[in-house]
Amino acid sequence: ECAWSSAVCSSDLPFADIHHQIATACDQHSIGCVDLLPRLQAAARDGKRLTVNPFDAHPNELAHRIVADELLRQFGQIDSAKK
């Protein structure tokens, strides 16, 4: 069972089209893009709750930590390449 909203866990994402459009546009224009969806989906599949509670779908502390860690990992690579 998925611990996050169906928007993250479903293979039929409500914003899948815009997600694809943004990723495609970034790729076509050589713009870096950090795709957080795979990390969030993996955590949800592992049974981790990523929302505040069942009635509040805002990201909880764990979800924010996953996002922050991924951004740091991605931007850390950029920073390392400059040195």
Tab-separated table of N, CA and C in Angstrom:
chain	number	residue	atom	x	y	z
A	1	GLU	N	0.844	-1.182	0.000
A	1	GLU	CA	0.000	0.000	0.000
A	1	GLU	C	0.884	1.237	0.000
A	2	CYS	N	0.453	2.226	-0.688
A	2	CYS	CA	1.213	3.459	-0.792
A	2	CYS	C	0.927	4.367	0.395
A	3	ALA	N	1.986	4.909	0.971
A	3	ALA	CA	1.821	5.755	2.149
A	3	ALA	C	1.632	7.220	1.797
A	4	TRP	N	1.759	7.565	0.551
A	4	TRP	CA	1.547	8.959	0.184
A	4	TRP	C	0.305	9.043	-0.674
A	5	SER	N	-0.063	10.248	-1.044
A	5	SER	CA	-1.279	10.421	-1.832
A	5	SER	C	-1.178	9.683	-3.160
A	6	SER	N	-2.315	9.387	-3.732
A	6	SER	CA	-2.336	8.678	-5.012
A	6	SER	C	-1.633	9.481	-6.096
A	7	ALA	N	-1.490	10.782	-5.895
A	7	ALA	CA	-0.813	11.624	-6.885
A	7	ALA	C	0.641	11.211	-7.059
A	8	VAL	N	1.277	10.703	-6.025
A	8	VAL	CA	2.679	10.304	-6.118
A	8	VAL	C	2.809	8.829	-6.440
A	9	CYS	N	1.919	8.018	-5.924
A	9	CYS	CA	2.068	6.572	-6.017
A	9	CYS	C	1.462	5.963	-7.271
A	10	SER	N	0.524	6.643	-7.851
A	10	SER	CA	-0.161	6.088	-9.008
A	10	SER	C	0.712	6.171	-10.247
A	11	SER	N	0.579	5.173	-11.104
A	11	SER	CA	1.285	5.246	-12.382
A	11	SER	C	0.570	6.230	-13.312
A	12	ASP	N	-0.660	6.605	-12.940
A	12	ASP	CA	-1.448	7.557	-13.711
A	12	ASP	C	-1.456	8.886	-12.955
A	13	LEU	N	-0.312	9.534	-12.934
A	13	LEU	CA	-0.174	10.782	-12.182
A	13	LEU	C	-1.062	11.882	-12.755
A	14	PRO	N	-1.718	12.664	-11.880
A	14	PRO	CA	-2.559	13.754	-12.362
A	14	PRO	C	-1.773	14.783	-13.175
A	15	PHE	N	-0.507	14.975	-12.823
A	15	PHE	CA	0.311	15.969	-13.511
A	15	PHE	C	1.398	15.324	-14.362
A	16	ALA	N	1.184	14.076	-14.745
A	16	ALA	CA	2.187	13.359	-15.530
A	16	ALA	C	2.498	14.082	-16.832
A	17	ASP	N	1.490	14.640	-17.463
A	17	ASP	CA	1.696	15.328	-18.736
A	17	ASP	C	2.589	16.553	-18.559
A	18	ILE	N	2.298	17.378	-17.563
A	18	ILE	CA	3.116	18.581	-17.348
A	18	ILE	C	4.513	18.185	-16.871
A	19	HIS	N	4.604	17.132	-16.076
A	19	HIS	CA	5.906	16.632	-15.633
A	19	HIS	C	6.749	16.257	-16.844
A	20	HIS	N	6.151	15.543	-17.776
A	20	HIS	CA	6.839	15.140	-19.001
A	20	HIS	C	7.197	16.365	-19.859
A	21	GLN	N	6.289	17.315	-19.984
A	21	GLN	CA	6.542	18.514	-20.792
A	21	GLN	C	7.715	19.320	-20.241
A	22	ILE	N	7.753	19.481	-18.933
A	22	ILE	CA	8.844	20.242	-18.317
A	22	ILE	C	10.171	19.517	-18.507
A	23	ALA	N	10.184	18.216	-18.264
A	23	ALA	CA	11.417	17.439	-18.436
A	23	ALA	C	11.895	17.497	-19.880
A	24	THR	N	10.983	17.391	-20.824
A	24	THR	CA	11.327	17.450	-22.249
A	24	THR	C	11.873	18.821	-22.621
A	25	ALA	N	11.212	19.881	-22.166
A	25	ALA	CA	11.663	21.242	-22.477
A	25	ALA	C	13.050	21.494	-21.892
A	26	CYS	N	13.262	21.062	-20.675
A	26	CYS	CA	14.583	21.234	-20.061
A	26	CYS	C	15.651	20.499	-20.868
A	27	ASP	N	15.346	19.289	-21.273
A	27	ASP	CA	16.286	18.494	-22.058
A	27	ASP	C	16.572	19.160	-23.404
A	28	GLN	N	15.531	19.614	-24.081
A	28	GLN	CA	15.696	20.238	-25.396
A	28	GLN	C	16.522	21.514	-25.339
A	29	HIS	N	16.440	22.222	-24.223
A	29	HIS	CA	17.138	23.503	-24.093
A	29	HIS	C	18.383	23.408	-23.205
A	30	SER	N	18.797	22.187	-22.922
A	30	SER	CA	19.986	21.939	-22.096
A	30	SER	C	19.917	22.662	-20.754
A	31	ILE	N	18.745	22.591	-20.136
A	31	ILE	CA	18.530	23.194	-18.820
A	31	ILE	C	18.530	22.063	-17.797
A	32	GLY	N	19.328	22.226	-16.774
A	32	GLY	CA	19.356	21.213	-15.725
A	32	GLY	C	18.007	21.107	-15.048
A	33	CYS	N	17.617	19.902	-14.728
A	33	CYS	CA	16.317	19.659	-14.105
A	33	CYS	C	16.483	18.587	-13.035
A	34	VAL	N	16.060	18.891	-11.831
A	34	VAL	CA	16.116	17.909	-10.753
A	34	VAL	C	14.741	17.268	-10.649
A	35	ASP	N	14.658	16.013	-11.014
A	35	ASP	CA	13.393	15.284	-10.965
A	35	ASP	C	13.283	14.597	-9.611
A	36	LEU	N	12.438	15.128	-8.747
A	36	LEU	CA	12.275	14.601	-7.400
A	36	LEU	C	11.299	13.431	-7.331
A	37	LEU	N	10.517	13.264	-8.363
A	37	LEU	CA	9.464	12.255	-8.334
A	37	LEU	C	9.968	10.835	-8.065
A	38	PRO	N	11.025	10.366	-8.719
A	38	PRO	CA	11.471	8.987	-8.452
A	38	PRO	C	11.846	8.735	-6.994
A	39	ARG	N	12.509	9.693	-6.363
A	39	ARG	CA	12.900	9.525	-4.948
A	39	ARG	C	11.681	9.479	-4.047
A	40	LEU	N	10.703	10.353	-4.331
A	40	LEU	CA	9.491	10.377	-3.517
A	40	LEU	C	8.666	9.113	-3.729
A	41	GLN	N	8.592	8.664	-4.972
A	41	GLN	CA	7.855	7.429	-5.255
A	41	GLN	C	8.516	6.236	-4.575
A	42	ALA	N	9.837	6.178	-4.583
A	42	ALA	CA	10.551	5.066	-3.947
A	42	ALA	C	10.269	5.036	-2.445
A	43	ALA	N	10.289	6.183	-1.812
A	43	ALA	CA	10.008	6.248	-0.376
A	43	ALA	C	8.571	5.811	-0.092
A	44	ALA	N	7.655	6.258	-0.929
A	44	ALA	CA	6.245	5.883	-0.745
A	44	ALA	C	6.065	4.377	-0.926
A	45	ARG	N	6.747	3.806	-1.928
A	45	ARG	CA	6.646	2.360	-2.150
A	45	ARG	C	7.236	1.564	-0.991
A	46	ASP	N	8.217	2.163	-0.299
A	46	ASP	CA	8.815	1.507	0.868
A	46	ASP	C	7.937	1.644	2.109
A	47	GLY	N	6.753	2.231	1.934
A	47	GLY	CA	5.815	2.347	3.046
A	47	GLY	C	5.998	3.573	3.906
A	48	LYS	N	6.829	4.488	3.473
A	48	LYS	CA	7.058	5.699	4.257
A	48	LYS	C	5.903	6.680	4.048
A	49	ARG	N	5.424	7.267	5.145
A	49	ARG	CA	4.384	8.287	5.056
A	49	ARG	C	5.063	9.614	4.741
A	50	LEU	N	4.612	10.269	3.691
A	50	LEU	CA	5.236	11.516	3.251
A	50	LEU	C	4.312	12.719	3.392
A	51	THR	N	3.168	12.523	4.003
A	51	THR	CA	2.241	13.637	4.218
A	51	THR	C	2.083	13.877	5.707
A	52	VAL	N	1.565	15.048	6.023
A	52	VAL	CA	1.378	15.424	7.418
A	52	VAL	C	0.490	14.406	8.133
A	53	ASN	N	-0.633	14.084	7.529
A	53	ASN	CA	-1.540	13.075	8.065
A	53	ASN	C	-2.521	12.689	6.958
A	54	PRO	N	-3.381	11.712	7.196
A	54	PRO	CA	-4.302	11.285	6.133
A	54	PRO	C	-5.255	12.374	5.646
A	55	PHE	N	-5.444	13.397	6.444
A	55	PHE	CA	-6.374	14.469	6.080
A	55	PHE	C	-5.676	15.707	5.539
A	56	ASP	N	-4.366	15.740	5.616
A	56	ASP	CA	-3.576	16.894	5.167
A	56	ASP	C	-2.460	16.377	4.260
A	57	ALA	N	-2.611	16.603	2.965
A	57	ALA	CA	-1.680	16.046	1.984
A	57	ALA	C	-0.412	16.875	1.798
A	58	HIS	N	-0.185	17.867	2.652
A	58	HIS	CA	1.066	18.627	2.547
A	58	HIS	C	2.240	17.713	2.904
A	59	PRO	N	3.394	17.945	2.288
A	59	PRO	CA	4.570	17.126	2.600
A	59	PRO	C	4.976	17.267	4.072
A	60	ASN	N	5.343	16.150	4.670
A	60	ASN	CA	5.795	16.181	6.057
A	60	ASN	C	7.312	16.381	6.121
A	61	GLU	N	7.856	16.270	7.319
A	61	GLU	CA	9.299	16.478	7.522
A	61	GLU	C	10.140	15.505	6.686
A	62	LEU	N	9.723	14.253	6.614
A	62	LEU	CA	10.472	13.270	5.828
A	62	LEU	C	10.480	13.634	4.348
A	63	ALA	N	9.339	14.026	3.815
A	63	ALA	CA	9.268	14.414	2.403
A	63	ALA	C	10.190	15.603	2.131
A	64	HIS	N	10.171	16.571	3.026
A	64	HIS	CA	11.058	17.730	2.858
A	64	HIS	C	12.521	17.313	2.943
A	65	ARG	N	12.833	16.351	3.804
A	65	ARG	CA	14.209	15.867	3.938
A	65	ARG	C	14.653	15.174	2.652
A	66	ILE	N	13.780	14.368	2.064
A	66	ILE	CA	14.099	13.674	0.806
A	66	ILE	C	14.382	14.700	-0.287
A	67	VAL	N	13.526	15.714	-0.378
A	67	VAL	CA	13.711	16.773	-1.387
A	67	VAL	C	15.017	17.511	-1.128
A	68	ALA	N	15.259	17.908	0.112
A	68	ALA	CA	16.483	18.653	0.439
A	68	ALA	C	17.730	17.817	0.135
A	69	ASP	N	17.708	16.541	0.508
A	69	ASP	CA	18.865	15.679	0.255
A	69	ASP	C	19.139	15.537	-1.243
A	70	GLU	N	18.076	15.379	-2.025
A	70	GLU	CA	18.262	15.231	-3.475
A	70	GLU	C	18.775	16.523	-4.093
A	71	LEU	N	18.228	17.659	-3.662
A	71	LEU	CA	18.714	18.943	-4.183
A	71	LEU	C	20.178	19.167	-3.805
A	72	LEU	N	20.524	18.847	-2.576
A	72	LEU	CA	21.913	18.990	-2.136
A	72	LEU	C	22.827	18.072	-2.940
A	73	ARG	N	22.361	16.847	-3.178
A	73	ARG	CA	23.160	15.907	-3.973
A	73	ARG	C	23.376	16.460	-5.383
A	74	GLN	N	22.315	16.958	-5.998
A	74	GLN	CA	22.415	17.478	-7.363
A	74	GLN	C	23.256	18.750	-7.412
A	75	PHE	N	22.991	19.687	-6.520
A	75	PHE	CA	23.737	20.934	-6.550
A	75	PHE	C	25.158	20.748	-6.050
A	76	GLY	N	25.389	19.766	-5.214
A	76	GLY	CA	26.738	19.442	-4.793
A	76	GLY	C	27.580	18.971	-5.954
A	77	GLN	N	26.957	18.234	-6.888
A	77	GLN	CA	27.662	17.798	-8.093
A	77	GLN	C	28.040	18.984	-8.947
A	78	ILE	N	27.155	19.946	-9.046
A	78	ILE	CA	27.430	21.155	-9.835
A	78	ILE	C	28.575	21.930	-9.203
A	79	ASP	N	28.508	22.086	-7.875
A	79	ASP	CA	29.541	22.824	-7.155
A	79	ASP	C	30.900	22.125	-7.290
A	80	SER	N	30.920	20.809	-7.224
A	80	SER	CA	32.159	20.050	-7.344
A	80	SER	C	32.768	20.192	-8.737
A	81	ALA	N	31.932	20.311	-9.750
A	81	ALA	CA	32.415	20.436	-11.119
A	81	ALA	C	33.087	21.775	-11.351
A	82	LYS	N	32.736	22.792	-10.582
A	82	LYS	CA	33.322	24.122	-10.741
A	82	LYS	C	34.736	24.190	-10.172
A	83	LYS	N	35.066	23.290	-9.248
A	83	LYS	CA	36.380	23.351	-8.568
A	83	LYS	C	37.464	22.748	-9.405
